[in-house]
């Protein structure tokens, strides 16, 4: 069973950068695609970025494409989200999640495709 712990959130001015980390415990981390989601106050949780188990495929929401980069280090059981050129509308609680199906070769983007979630980390972007 994979357990996930996010870190790296905080308060940043518009145009700034943050790097989120998600540390995973459990021997199956390297077999699962991983995703980052976010949930702003009063809104539904939405997909941000995903990476396949091998790191060979990446996928981004249109709203973050070109600004955010997802990566993973399977030796360290960690997935990252580098966020640049942050905007106030990026303000949300960010969650990492593990794909429910091992060794999937594509990135899935719906909440129901992920069955293990971290506790979330707050990102606040001031204007």
N, CA, C and O atoms as a GROMACS GRO file, in nm:
protein
  508
    1UNK      N    1   0.085  -0.119   0.000
    1UNK     CA    2   0.000   0.000   0.000
    1UNK      C    3   0.089   0.124   0.000
    1UNK      O    4   0.184   0.132   0.078
    2UNK      N    5   0.059   0.219  -0.086
    2UNK     CA    6   0.137   0.341  -0.097
    2UNK      C    7   0.077   0.448  -0.008
    2UNK      O    8  -0.044   0.472  -0.011
    3UNK      N    9   0.161   0.513   0.072
    3UNK     CA   10   0.119   0.629   0.148
    3UNK      C   11   0.194   0.750   0.094
    3UNK      O   12   0.313   0.741   0.063
    4UNK      N   13   0.125   0.862   0.084
    4UNK     CA   14   0.179   0.980   0.018
    4UNK      C   15   0.180   1.100   0.112
    4UNK      O   16   0.082   1.124   0.183
    5UNK      N   17   0.289   1.176   0.111
    5UNK     CA   18   0.300   1.297   0.193
    5UNK      C   19   0.354   1.410   0.106
    5UNK      O   20   0.466   1.402   0.055
    6UNK      N   21   0.274   1.515   0.090
    6UNK     CA   22   0.316   1.631   0.010
    6UNK      C   23   0.387   1.732   0.098
    6UNK      O   24   0.366   1.738   0.219
    7UNK      N   25   0.472   1.812   0.035
    7UNK     CA   26   0.540   1.923   0.102
    7UNK      C   27   0.578   2.026  -0.002
    7UNK      O   28   0.574   1.998  -0.122
    8UNK      N   29   0.615   2.146   0.045
    8UNK     CA   30   0.664   2.248  -0.046
    8UNK      C   31   0.568   2.361  -0.076
    8UNK      O   32   0.603   2.456  -0.145
    9UNK      N   33   0.448   2.351  -0.024
    9UNK     CA   34   0.352   2.460  -0.047
    9UNK      C   35   0.390   2.584   0.032
    9UNK      O   36   0.481   2.582   0.114
   10UNK      N   37   0.318   2.692   0.005
   10UNK     CA   38   0.344   2.816   0.077
   10UNK      C   39   0.280   2.934   0.009
   10UNK      O   40   0.196   2.919  -0.079
   11UNK      N   41   0.323   3.052   0.052
   11UNK     CA   42   0.273   3.178  -0.002
   11UNK      C   43   0.379   3.237  -0.094
   11UNK      O   44   0.496   3.247  -0.057
   12UNK      N   45   0.338   3.275  -0.213
   12UNK     CA   46   0.432   3.331  -0.311
   12UNK      C   47   0.361   3.441  -0.389
   12UNK      O   48   0.239   3.439  -0.406
   13UNK      N   49   0.438   3.537  -0.436
   13UNK     CA   50   0.381   3.643  -0.518
   13UNK      C   51   0.359   3.594  -0.662
   13UNK      O   52   0.426   3.502  -0.708
   14UNK      N   53   0.267   3.657  -0.729
   14UNK     CA   54   0.243   3.624  -0.869
   14UNK      C   55   0.373   3.637  -0.948
   14UNK      O   56   0.450   3.731  -0.930
   15UNK      N   57   0.395   3.540  -1.034
   15UNK     CA   58   0.519   3.536  -1.112
   15UNK      C   59   0.628   3.453  -1.048
   15UNK      O   60   0.729   3.423  -1.111
   16UNK      N   61   0.607   3.416  -0.922
   16UNK     CA   62   0.707   3.338  -0.851
   16UNK      C   63   0.699   3.190  -0.879
   16UNK      O   64   0.621   3.145  -0.963
   17UNK      N   65   0.781   3.114  -0.806
   17UNK     CA   66   0.790   2.969  -0.827
   17UNK      C   67   0.783   2.895  -0.695
   17UNK      O   68   0.819   2.947  -0.590
   18UNK      N   69   0.735   2.773  -0.704
   18UNK     CA   70   0.737   2.680  -0.593
   18UNK      C   71   0.764   2.540  -0.649
   18UNK      O   72   0.732   2.511  -0.764
   19UNK      N   73   0.822   2.456  -0.565
   19UNK     CA   74   0.842   2.316  -0.602
   19UNK      C   75   0.777   2.228  -0.497
   19UNK      O   76   0.816   2.228  -0.380
   20UNK      N   77   0.677   2.154  -0.540
   20UNK     CA   78   0.610   2.060  -0.452
   20UNK      C   79   0.676   1.924  -0.462
   20UNK      O   80   0.722   1.883  -0.568
   21UNK      N   81   0.680   1.855  -0.350
   21UNK     CA   82   0.731   1.719  -0.346
   21UNK      C   83   0.625   1.627  -0.288
   21UNK      O   84   0.543   1.669  -0.205
   22UNK      N   85   0.627   1.504  -0.331
   22UNK     CA   86   0.536   1.404  -0.278
   22UNK      C   87   0.619   1.279  -0.250
   22UNK      O   88   0.664   1.211  -0.342
   23UNK      N   89   0.638   1.251  -0.123
   23UNK     CA   90   0.716   1.135  -0.082
   23UNK      C   91   0.624   1.016  -0.061
   23UNK      O   92   0.522   1.026   0.008
   24UNK      N   93   0.660   0.905  -0.121
   24UNK     CA   94   0.576   0.786  -0.113
   24UNK      C   95   0.646   0.677  -0.034
   24UNK      O   96   0.767   0.658  -0.045
   25UNK      N   97   0.570   0.609   0.045
   25UNK     CA   98   0.620   0.489   0.113
   25UNK      C   99   0.547   0.369   0.057
   25UNK      O  100   0.431   0.379   0.018
   26UNK      N  101   0.613   0.259   0.054
   26UNK     CA  102   0.548   0.141  -0.002
   26UNK      C  103   0.624   0.094  -0.125
   26UNK      O  104   0.674   0.176  -0.202
   27UNK      N  105   0.632  -0.032  -0.142
   27UNK     CA  106   0.719  -0.090  -0.244
   27UNK      C  107   0.662  -0.078  -0.384
   27UNK      O  108   0.732  -0.106  -0.481
   28UNK      N  109   0.534  -0.036  -0.398
   28UNK     CA  110   0.473  -0.034  -0.530
   28UNK      C  111   0.479   0.102  -0.598
   28UNK      O  112   0.424   0.119  -0.706
   29UNK      N  113   0.545   0.200  -0.537
   29UNK     CA  114   0.546   0.335  -0.593
   29UNK      C  115   0.592   0.334  -0.737
   29UNK      O  116   0.528   0.396  -0.822
   30UNK      N  117   0.701   0.267  -0.765
   30UNK     CA  118   0.759   0.274  -0.900
   30UNK      C  119   0.672   0.207  -1.004
   30UNK      O  120   0.700   0.221  -1.124
   31UNK      N  121   0.570   0.135  -0.965
   31UNK     CA  122   0.482   0.066  -1.059
   31UNK      C  123   0.358   0.147  -1.096
   31UNK      O  124   0.279   0.105  -1.180
   32UNK      N  125   0.341   0.261  -1.034
   32UNK     CA  126   0.217   0.337  -1.053
   32UNK      C  127   0.242   0.473  -1.115
   32UNK      O  128   0.336   0.544  -1.079
   33UNK      N  129   0.156   0.508  -1.208
   33UNK     CA  130   0.154   0.646  -1.254
   33UNK      C  131   0.112   0.734  -1.137
   33UNK      O  132   0.040   0.692  -1.046
   34UNK      N  133   0.158   0.857  -1.141
   34UNK     CA  134   0.129   0.952  -1.033
   34UNK      C  135   0.069   1.080  -1.092
   34UNK      O  136   0.100   1.119  -1.205
   35UNK      N  137  -0.016   1.142  -1.014
   35UNK     CA  138  -0.078   1.264  -1.060
   35UNK      C  139  -0.078   1.372  -0.952
   35UNK      O  140  -0.071   1.343  -0.833
   36UNK      N  141  -0.085   1.494  -0.998
   36UNK     CA  142  -0.107   1.609  -0.909
   36UNK      C  143  -0.244   1.667  -0.942
   36UNK      O  144  -0.279   1.687  -1.058
   37UNK      N  145  -0.321   1.693  -0.838
   37UNK     CA  146  -0.451   1.757  -0.850
   37UNK      C  147  -0.451   1.880  -0.761
   37UNK      O  148  -0.363   1.897  -0.677
   38UNK      N  149  -0.550   1.965  -0.780
   38UNK     CA  150  -0.566   2.078  -0.691
   38UNK      C  151  -0.714   2.106  -0.669
   38UNK      O  152  -0.799   2.074  -0.751
   39UNK      N  153  -0.740   2.167  -0.556
   39UNK     CA  154  -0.878   2.201  -0.522
   39UNK      C  155  -0.880   2.340  -0.460
   39UNK      O  156  -0.829   2.361  -0.350
   40UNK      N  157  -0.939   2.432  -0.532
   40UNK     CA  158  -0.957   2.567  -0.480
   40UNK      C  159  -1.084   2.572  -0.395
   40UNK      O  160  -1.172   2.487  -0.408
   41UNK      N  161  -1.090   2.671  -0.309
   41UNK     CA  162  -1.205   2.685  -0.218
   41UNK      C  163  -1.335   2.693  -0.299
   41UNK      O  164  -1.347   2.774  -0.390
   42UNK      N  165  -1.430   2.609  -0.263
   42UNK     CA  166  -1.560   2.611  -0.329
   42UNK      C  167  -1.564   2.546  -0.466
   42UNK      O  168  -1.666   2.553  -0.534
   43UNK      N  169  -1.455   2.484  -0.506
   43UNK     CA  170  -1.451   2.422  -0.639
   43UNK      C  171  -1.420   2.273  -0.628
   43UNK      O  172  -1.376   2.225  -0.523
   44UNK      N  173  -1.443   2.202  -0.736
   44UNK     CA  174  -1.412   2.060  -0.738
   44UNK      C  175  -1.263   2.038  -0.759
   44UNK      O  176  -1.191   2.122  -0.812
   45UNK      N  177  -1.220   1.922  -0.716
   45UNK     CA  178  -1.080   1.885  -0.736
   45UNK      C  179  -1.055   1.865  -0.886
   45UNK      O  180  -1.135   1.802  -0.955
   46UNK      N  181  -0.943   1.918  -0.934
   46UNK     CA  182  -0.914   1.910  -1.076
   46UNK      C  183  -0.773   1.858  -1.101
   46UNK      O  184  -0.682   1.879  -1.022
   47UNK      N  185  -0.760   1.791  -1.213
   47UNK     CA  186  -0.630   1.737  -1.255
   47UNK      C  187  -0.537   1.850  -1.294
   47UNK      O  188  -0.579   1.947  -1.358
   48UNK      N  189  -0.411   1.837  -1.255
   48UNK     CA  190  -0.309   1.936  -1.290
   48UNK      C  191  -0.203   1.875  -1.382
   48UNK      O  192  -0.175   1.929  -1.490
   49UNK      N  193  -0.145   1.763  -1.340
   49UNK     CA  194  -0.037   1.702  -1.418
   49UNK      C  195  -0.025   1.555  -1.379
   49UNK      O  196  -0.059   1.516  -1.267
   50UNK      N  197   0.026   1.474  -1.472
   50UNK     CA  198   0.044   1.333  -1.444
   50UNK      C  199   0.167   1.278  -1.513
   50UNK      O  200   0.213   1.334  -1.613
   51UNK      N  201   0.219   1.169  -1.461
   51UNK     CA  202   0.339   1.106  -1.516
   51UNK      C  203   0.324   0.955  -1.503
   51UNK      O  204   0.283   0.905  -1.398
   52UNK      N  205   0.358   0.884  -1.610
   52UNK     CA  206   0.347   0.738  -1.605
   52UNK      C  207   0.453   0.678  -1.514
   52UNK      O  208   0.544   0.747  -1.470
   53UNK      N  209   0.440   0.549  -1.485
   53UNK     CA  210   0.526   0.484  -1.387
   53UNK      C  211   0.673   0.492  -1.427
   53UNK      O  212   0.761   0.501  -1.341
   54UNK      N  213   0.701   0.489  -1.558
   54UNK     CA  214   0.839   0.496  -1.605
   54UNK      C  215   0.889   0.638  -1.623
   54UNK      O  216   1.008   0.661  -1.642
   55UNK      N  217   0.796   0.732  -1.617
   55UNK     CA  218   0.834   0.870  -1.646
   55UNK      C  219   0.834   0.902  -1.793
   55UNK      O  220   0.870   1.013  -1.834
   56UNK      N  221   0.795   0.804  -1.876
   56UNK     CA  222   0.805   0.823  -2.019
   56UNK      C  223   0.695   0.909  -2.080
   56UNK      O  224   0.712   0.962  -2.190
   57UNK      N  225   0.586   0.924  -2.010
   57UNK     CA  226   0.477   1.007  -2.061
   57UNK      C  227   0.432   1.105  -1.954
   57UNK      O  228   0.418   1.071  -1.837
   58UNK      N  229   0.411   1.227  -2.000
   58UNK     CA  230   0.364   1.334  -1.913
   58UNK      C  231   0.237   1.392  -1.973
   58UNK      O  232   0.214   1.387  -2.094
   59UNK      N  233   0.156   1.449  -1.885
   59UNK     CA  234   0.035   1.514  -1.936
   59UNK      C  235  -0.002   1.628  -1.842
   59UNK      O  236   0.009   1.615  -1.720
   60UNK      N  237  -0.045   1.739  -1.901
   60UNK     CA  238  -0.076   1.858  -1.822
   60UNK      C  239  -0.213   1.914  -1.857
   60UNK      O  240  -0.260   1.902  -1.970
   61UNK      N  241  -0.276   1.972  -1.759
   61UNK     CA  242  -0.395   2.049  -1.785
   61UNK      C  243  -0.357   2.172  -1.868
   61UNK      O  244  -0.247   2.225  -1.853
   62UNK      N  245  -0.447   2.216  -1.953
   62UNK     CA  246  -0.417   2.331  -2.039
   62UNK      C  247  -0.381   2.454  -1.956
   62UNK      O  248  -0.300   2.536  -1.998
   63UNK      N  249  -0.442   2.466  -1.839
   63UNK     CA  250  -0.423   2.586  -1.758
   63UNK      C  251  -0.280   2.598  -1.701
   63UNK      O  252  -0.240   2.706  -1.659
   64UNK      N  253  -0.205   2.488  -1.700
   64UNK     CA  254  -0.070   2.493  -1.642
   64UNK      C  255   0.039   2.458  -1.744
   64UNK      O  256   0.158   2.466  -1.714
   65UNK      N  257  -0.002   2.420  -1.863
   65UNK     CA  258   0.094   2.379  -1.965
   65UNK      C  259   0.192   2.491  -1.993
   65UNK      O  260   0.152   2.606  -2.014
   66UNK      N  261   0.320   2.458  -1.995
   66UNK     CA  262   0.423   2.557  -2.020
   66UNK      C  263   0.473   2.627  -1.894
   66UNK      O  264   0.574   2.697  -1.898
   67UNK      N  265   0.402   2.609  -1.783
   67UNK     CA  266   0.443   2.673  -1.657
   67UNK      C  267   0.481   2.570  -1.552
   67UNK      O  268   0.570   2.595  -1.471
   68UNK      N  269   0.414   2.457  -1.552
   68UNK     CA  270   0.439   2.352  -1.451
   68UNK      C  271   0.512   2.235  -1.516
   68UNK      O  272   0.493   2.206  -1.634
   69UNK      N  273   0.595   2.168  -1.437
   69UNK     CA  274   0.666   2.048  -1.483
   69UNK      C  275   0.657   1.940  -1.377
   69UNK      O  276   0.693   1.962  -1.261
   70UNK      N  277   0.610   1.823  -1.418
   70UNK     CA  278   0.605   1.709  -1.327
   70UNK      C  279   0.723   1.618  -1.357
   70UNK      O  280   0.764   1.602  -1.472
   71UNK      N  281   0.778   1.559  -1.252
   71UNK     CA  282   0.888   1.464  -1.268
   71UNK      C  283   0.883   1.366  -1.152
   71UNK      O  284   0.812   1.386  -1.053
   72UNK      N  285   0.959   1.260  -1.165
   72UNK     CA  286   0.964   1.161  -1.056
   72UNK      C  287   1.103   1.102  -1.046
   72UNK      O  288   1.177   1.095  -1.144
   73UNK      N  289   1.137   1.059  -0.926
   73UNK     CA  290   1.262   0.990  -0.900
   73UNK      C  291   1.225   0.860  -0.828
   73UNK      O  292   1.202   0.861  -0.708
   74UNK      N  293   1.219   0.752  -0.902
   74UNK     CA  294   1.174   0.626  -0.843
   74UNK      C  295   1.273   0.572  -0.739
   74UNK      O  296   1.235   0.498  -0.650
   75UNK      N  297   1.399   0.610  -0.752
   75UNK     CA  298   1.498   0.567  -0.652
   75UNK      C  299   1.472   0.633  -0.518
   75UNK      O  300   1.505   0.578  -0.412
   76UNK      N  301   1.412   0.752  -0.522
   76UNK     CA  302   1.381   0.826  -0.399
   76UNK      C  303   1.233   0.818  -0.362
   76UNK      O  304   1.189   0.878  -0.264
   77UNK      N  305   1.156   0.743  -0.441
   77UNK     CA  306   1.012   0.731  -0.416
   77UNK      C  307   0.945   0.867  -0.404
   77UNK      O  308   0.864   0.890  -0.314
   78UNK      N  309   0.979   0.957  -0.494
   78UNK     CA  310   0.930   1.094  -0.485
   78UNK      C  311   0.885   1.143  -0.622
   78UNK      O  312   0.949   1.114  -0.724
   79UNK      N  313   0.776   1.216  -0.623
   79UNK     CA  314   0.731   1.284  -0.743
   79UNK      C  315   0.728   1.434  -0.713
   79UNK      O  316   0.698   1.475  -0.601
   80UNK      N  317   0.759   1.514  -0.813
   80UNK     CA  318   0.774   1.658  -0.796
   80UNK      C  319   0.680   1.733  -0.888
   80UNK      O  320   0.637   1.682  -0.992
   81UNK      N  321   0.649   1.855  -0.849
   81UNK     CA  322   0.577   1.947  -0.936
   81UNK      C  323   0.645   2.083  -0.926
   81UNK      O  324   0.630   2.154  -0.826
   82UNK      N  325   0.720   2.118  -1.029
   82UNK     CA  326   0.782   2.249  -1.037
   82UNK      C  327   0.682   2.346  -1.096
   82UNK      O  328   0.632   2.324  -1.207
   83UNK      N  329   0.652   2.452  -1.023
   83UNK     CA  330   0.551   2.548  -1.065
   83UNK      C  331   0.618   2.684  -1.084
   83UNK      O  332   0.668   2.743  -0.988
   84UNK      N  333   0.618   2.732  -1.206
   84UNK     CA  334   0.676   2.862  -1.238
   84UNK      C  335   0.568   2.957  -1.287
   84UNK      O  336   0.457   2.915  -1.322
   85UNK      N  337   0.600   3.085  -1.289
   85UNK     CA  338   0.507   3.188  -1.338
   85UNK      C  339   0.370   3.172  -1.273
   85UNK      O  340   0.267   3.172  -1.341
   86UNK      N  341   0.371   3.159  -1.145
   86UNK     CA  342   0.246   3.134  -1.073
   86UNK      C  343   0.151   3.252  -1.083
   86UNK      O  344   0.193   3.367  -1.089
   87UNK      N  345   0.024   3.219  -1.085
   87UNK     CA  346  -0.082   3.318  -1.097
   87UNK      C  347  -0.175   3.306  -0.975
   87UNK      O  348  -0.181   3.199  -0.913
   88UNK      N  349  -0.247   3.410  -0.942
   88UNK     CA  350  -0.342   3.400  -0.830
   88UNK      C  351  -0.442   3.286  -0.847
   88UNK      O  352  -0.484   3.226  -0.749
   89UNK      N  353  -0.479   3.256  -0.971
   89UNK     CA  354  -0.576   3.149  -0.994
   89UNK      C  355  -0.517   3.010  -0.972
   89UNK      O  356  -0.589   2.911  -0.979
   90UNK      N  357  -0.388   3.001  -0.945
   90UNK     CA  358  -0.326   2.874  -0.908
   90UNK      C  359  -0.343   2.843  -0.759
   90UNK      O  360  -0.308   2.735  -0.712
   91UNK      N  361  -0.397   2.939  -0.685
   91UNK     CA  362  -0.418   2.920  -0.542
   91UNK      C  363  -0.512   2.803  -0.518
   91UNK      O  364  -0.624   2.800  -0.571
   92UNK      N  365  -0.468   2.708  -0.437
   92UNK     CA  366  -0.547   2.587  -0.411
   92UNK      C  367  -0.470   2.498  -0.314
   92UNK      O  368  -0.354   2.524  -0.282
   93UNK      N  369  -0.537   2.395  -0.267
   93UNK     CA  370  -0.469   2.286  -0.199
   93UNK      C  371  -0.428   2.186  -0.307
   93UNK      O  372  -0.509   2.143  -0.388
   94UNK      N  373  -0.301   2.149  -0.306
   94UNK     CA  374  -0.248   2.058  -0.407
   94UNK      C  375  -0.230   1.919  -0.345
   94UNK      O  376  -0.177   1.904  -0.235
   95UNK      N  377  -0.276   1.820  -0.421
   95UNK     CA  378  -0.269   1.681  -0.375
   95UNK      C  379  -0.192   1.596  -0.475
   95UNK      O  380  -0.207   1.614  -0.596
   96UNK      N  381  -0.112   1.505  -0.426
   96UNK     CA  382  -0.059   1.403  -0.515
   96UNK      C  383  -0.140   1.275  -0.496
   96UNK      O  384  -0.201   1.253  -0.391
   97UNK      N  385  -0.140   1.193  -0.599
   97UNK     CA  386  -0.222   1.073  -0.596
   97UNK      C  387  -0.158   0.964  -0.681
   97UNK      O  388  -0.084   0.992  -0.776
   98UNK      N  389  -0.187   0.840  -0.644
   98UNK     CA  390  -0.134   0.725  -0.716
   98UNK      C  391  -0.245   0.659  -0.797
   98UNK      O  392  -0.355   0.634  -0.747
   99UNK      N  393  -0.213   0.631  -0.923
   99UNK     CA  394  -0.306   0.561  -1.013
   99UNK      C  395  -0.345   0.426  -0.952
   99UNK      O  396  -0.260   0.354  -0.900
  100UNK      N  397  -0.472   0.392  -0.959
  100UNK     CA  398  -0.518   0.267  -0.902
  100UNK      C  399  -0.472   0.145  -0.980
  100UNK      O  400  -0.472   0.034  -0.927
  101UNK      N  401  -0.433   0.163  -1.106
  101UNK     CA  402  -0.394   0.050  -1.189
  101UNK      C  403  -0.243   0.052  -1.214
  101UNK      O  404  -0.193   0.146  -1.276
  102UNK      N  405  -0.170  -0.048  -1.166
  102UNK     CA  406  -0.024  -0.050  -1.188
  102UNK      C  407   0.013  -0.061  -1.336
  102UNK      O  408  -0.059  -0.122  -1.416
  103UNK      N  409   0.125  -0.001  -1.369
  103UNK     CA  410   0.189  -0.015  -1.501
  103UNK      C  411   0.103   0.038  -1.615
  103UNK      O  412   0.121  -0.004  -1.730
  104UNK      N  413   0.011   0.128  -1.585
  104UNK     CA  414  -0.066   0.188  -1.694
  104UNK      C  415   0.029   0.270  -1.780
  104UNK      O  416   0.117   0.338  -1.729
  105UNK      N  417   0.010   0.262  -1.911
  105UNK     CA  418   0.106   0.328  -2.002
  105UNK      C  419   0.059   0.465  -2.047
  105UNK      O  420   0.126   0.530  -2.127
  106UNK      N  421  -0.054   0.509  -1.998
  106UNK     CA  422  -0.102   0.643  -2.029
  106UNK      C  423  -0.134   0.713  -1.898
  106UNK      O  424  -0.153   0.649  -1.794
  107UNK      N  425  -0.141   0.844  -1.903
  107UNK     CA  426  -0.179   0.923  -1.787
  107UNK      C  427  -0.330   0.939  -1.786
  107UNK      O  428  -0.389   0.980  -1.887
  108UNK      N  429  -0.392   0.908  -1.675
  108UNK     CA  430  -0.536   0.926  -1.661
  108UNK      C  431  -0.560   1.052  -1.579
  108UNK      O  432  -0.477   1.093  -1.499
  109UNK      N  433  -0.675   1.113  -1.601
  109UNK     CA  434  -0.695   1.248  -1.548
  109UNK      C  435  -0.814   1.266  -1.456
  109UNK      O  436  -0.838   1.376  -1.408
  110UNK      N  437  -0.890   1.160  -1.432
  110UNK     CA  438  -1.007   1.176  -1.346
  110UNK      C  439  -0.976   1.133  -1.204
  110UNK      O  440  -0.893   1.045  -1.181
  111UNK      N  441  -1.044   1.195  -1.109
  111UNK     CA  442  -1.023   1.166  -0.969
  111UNK      C  443  -1.044   1.016  -0.939
  111UNK      O  444  -0.969   0.957  -0.861
  112UNK      N  445  -1.143   0.957  -1.001
  112UNK     CA  446  -1.176   0.817  -0.973
  112UNK      C  447  -1.069   0.719  -1.020
  112UNK      O  448  -1.070   0.603  -0.979
  113UNK      N  449  -0.978   0.762  -1.106
  113UNK     CA  450  -0.871   0.675  -1.152
  113UNK      C  451  -0.759   0.661  -1.049
  113UNK      O  452  -0.669   0.579  -1.067
  114UNK      N  453  -0.764   0.739  -0.944
  114UNK     CA  454  -0.660   0.739  -0.840
  114UNK      C  455  -0.721   0.693  -0.708
  114UNK      O  456  -0.829   0.737  -0.670
  115UNK      N  457  -0.650   0.605  -0.640
  115UNK     CA  458  -0.709   0.551  -0.517
  115UNK      C  459  -0.625   0.574  -0.392
  115UNK      O  460  -0.663   0.528  -0.284
  116UNK      N  461  -0.513   0.644  -0.404
  116UNK     CA  462  -0.434   0.680  -0.288
  116UNK      C  463  -0.396   0.827  -0.299
  116UNK      O  464  -0.346   0.872  -0.402
  117UNK      N  465  -0.420   0.899  -0.192
  117UNK     CA  466  -0.405   1.044  -0.192
  117UNK      C  467  -0.324   1.090  -0.072
  117UNK      O  468  -0.330   1.031   0.036
  118UNK      N  469  -0.248   1.197  -0.093
  118UNK     CA  470  -0.183   1.262   0.018
  118UNK      C  471  -0.279   1.353   0.091
  118UNK      O  472  -0.397   1.363   0.056
  119UNK      N  473  -0.229   1.420   0.194
  119UNK     CA  474  -0.315   1.506   0.276
  119UNK      C  475  -0.331   1.645   0.215
  119UNK      O  476  -0.418   1.721   0.256
  120UNK      N  477  -0.247   1.678   0.119
  120UNK     CA  478  -0.255   1.807   0.052
  120UNK      C  479  -0.160   1.910   0.111
  120UNK      O  480  -0.124   1.903   0.229
  121UNK      N  481  -0.121   2.005   0.028
  121UNK     CA  482  -0.037   2.117   0.072
  121UNK      C  483  -0.092   2.244   0.010
  121UNK      O  484  -0.124   2.247  -0.109
  122UNK      N  485  -0.103   2.349   0.090
  122UNK     CA  486  -0.165   2.474   0.045
  122UNK      C  487  -0.066   2.557  -0.036
  122UNK      O  488   0.048   2.578   0.004
  123UNK      N  489  -0.112   2.604  -0.150
  123UNK     CA  490  -0.037   2.699  -0.232
  123UNK      C  491  -0.123   2.824  -0.245
  123UNK      O  492  -0.238   2.819  -0.289
  124UNK      N  493  -0.064   2.937  -0.206
  124UNK     CA  494  -0.135   3.064  -0.214
  124UNK      C  495  -0.050   3.161  -0.294
  124UNK      O  496   0.066   3.186  -0.261
  125UNK      N  497  -0.109   3.216  -0.400
  125UNK     CA  498  -0.039   3.310  -0.487
  125UNK      C  499  -0.106   3.446  -0.472
  125UNK      O  500  -0.224   3.462  -0.503
  126UNK      N  501  -0.030   3.543  -0.427
  126UNK     CA  502  -0.083   3.677  -0.407
  126UNK      C  503  -0.060   3.762  -0.531
  126UNK      O  504   0.039   3.745  -0.602
  127UNK      N  505  -0.151   3.854  -0.554
  127UNK     CA  506  -0.140   3.940  -0.674
  127UNK      C  507  -0.062   4.067  -0.644
  127UNK      O  508  -0.043   4.150  -0.733
   0.00000   0.00000   0.00000
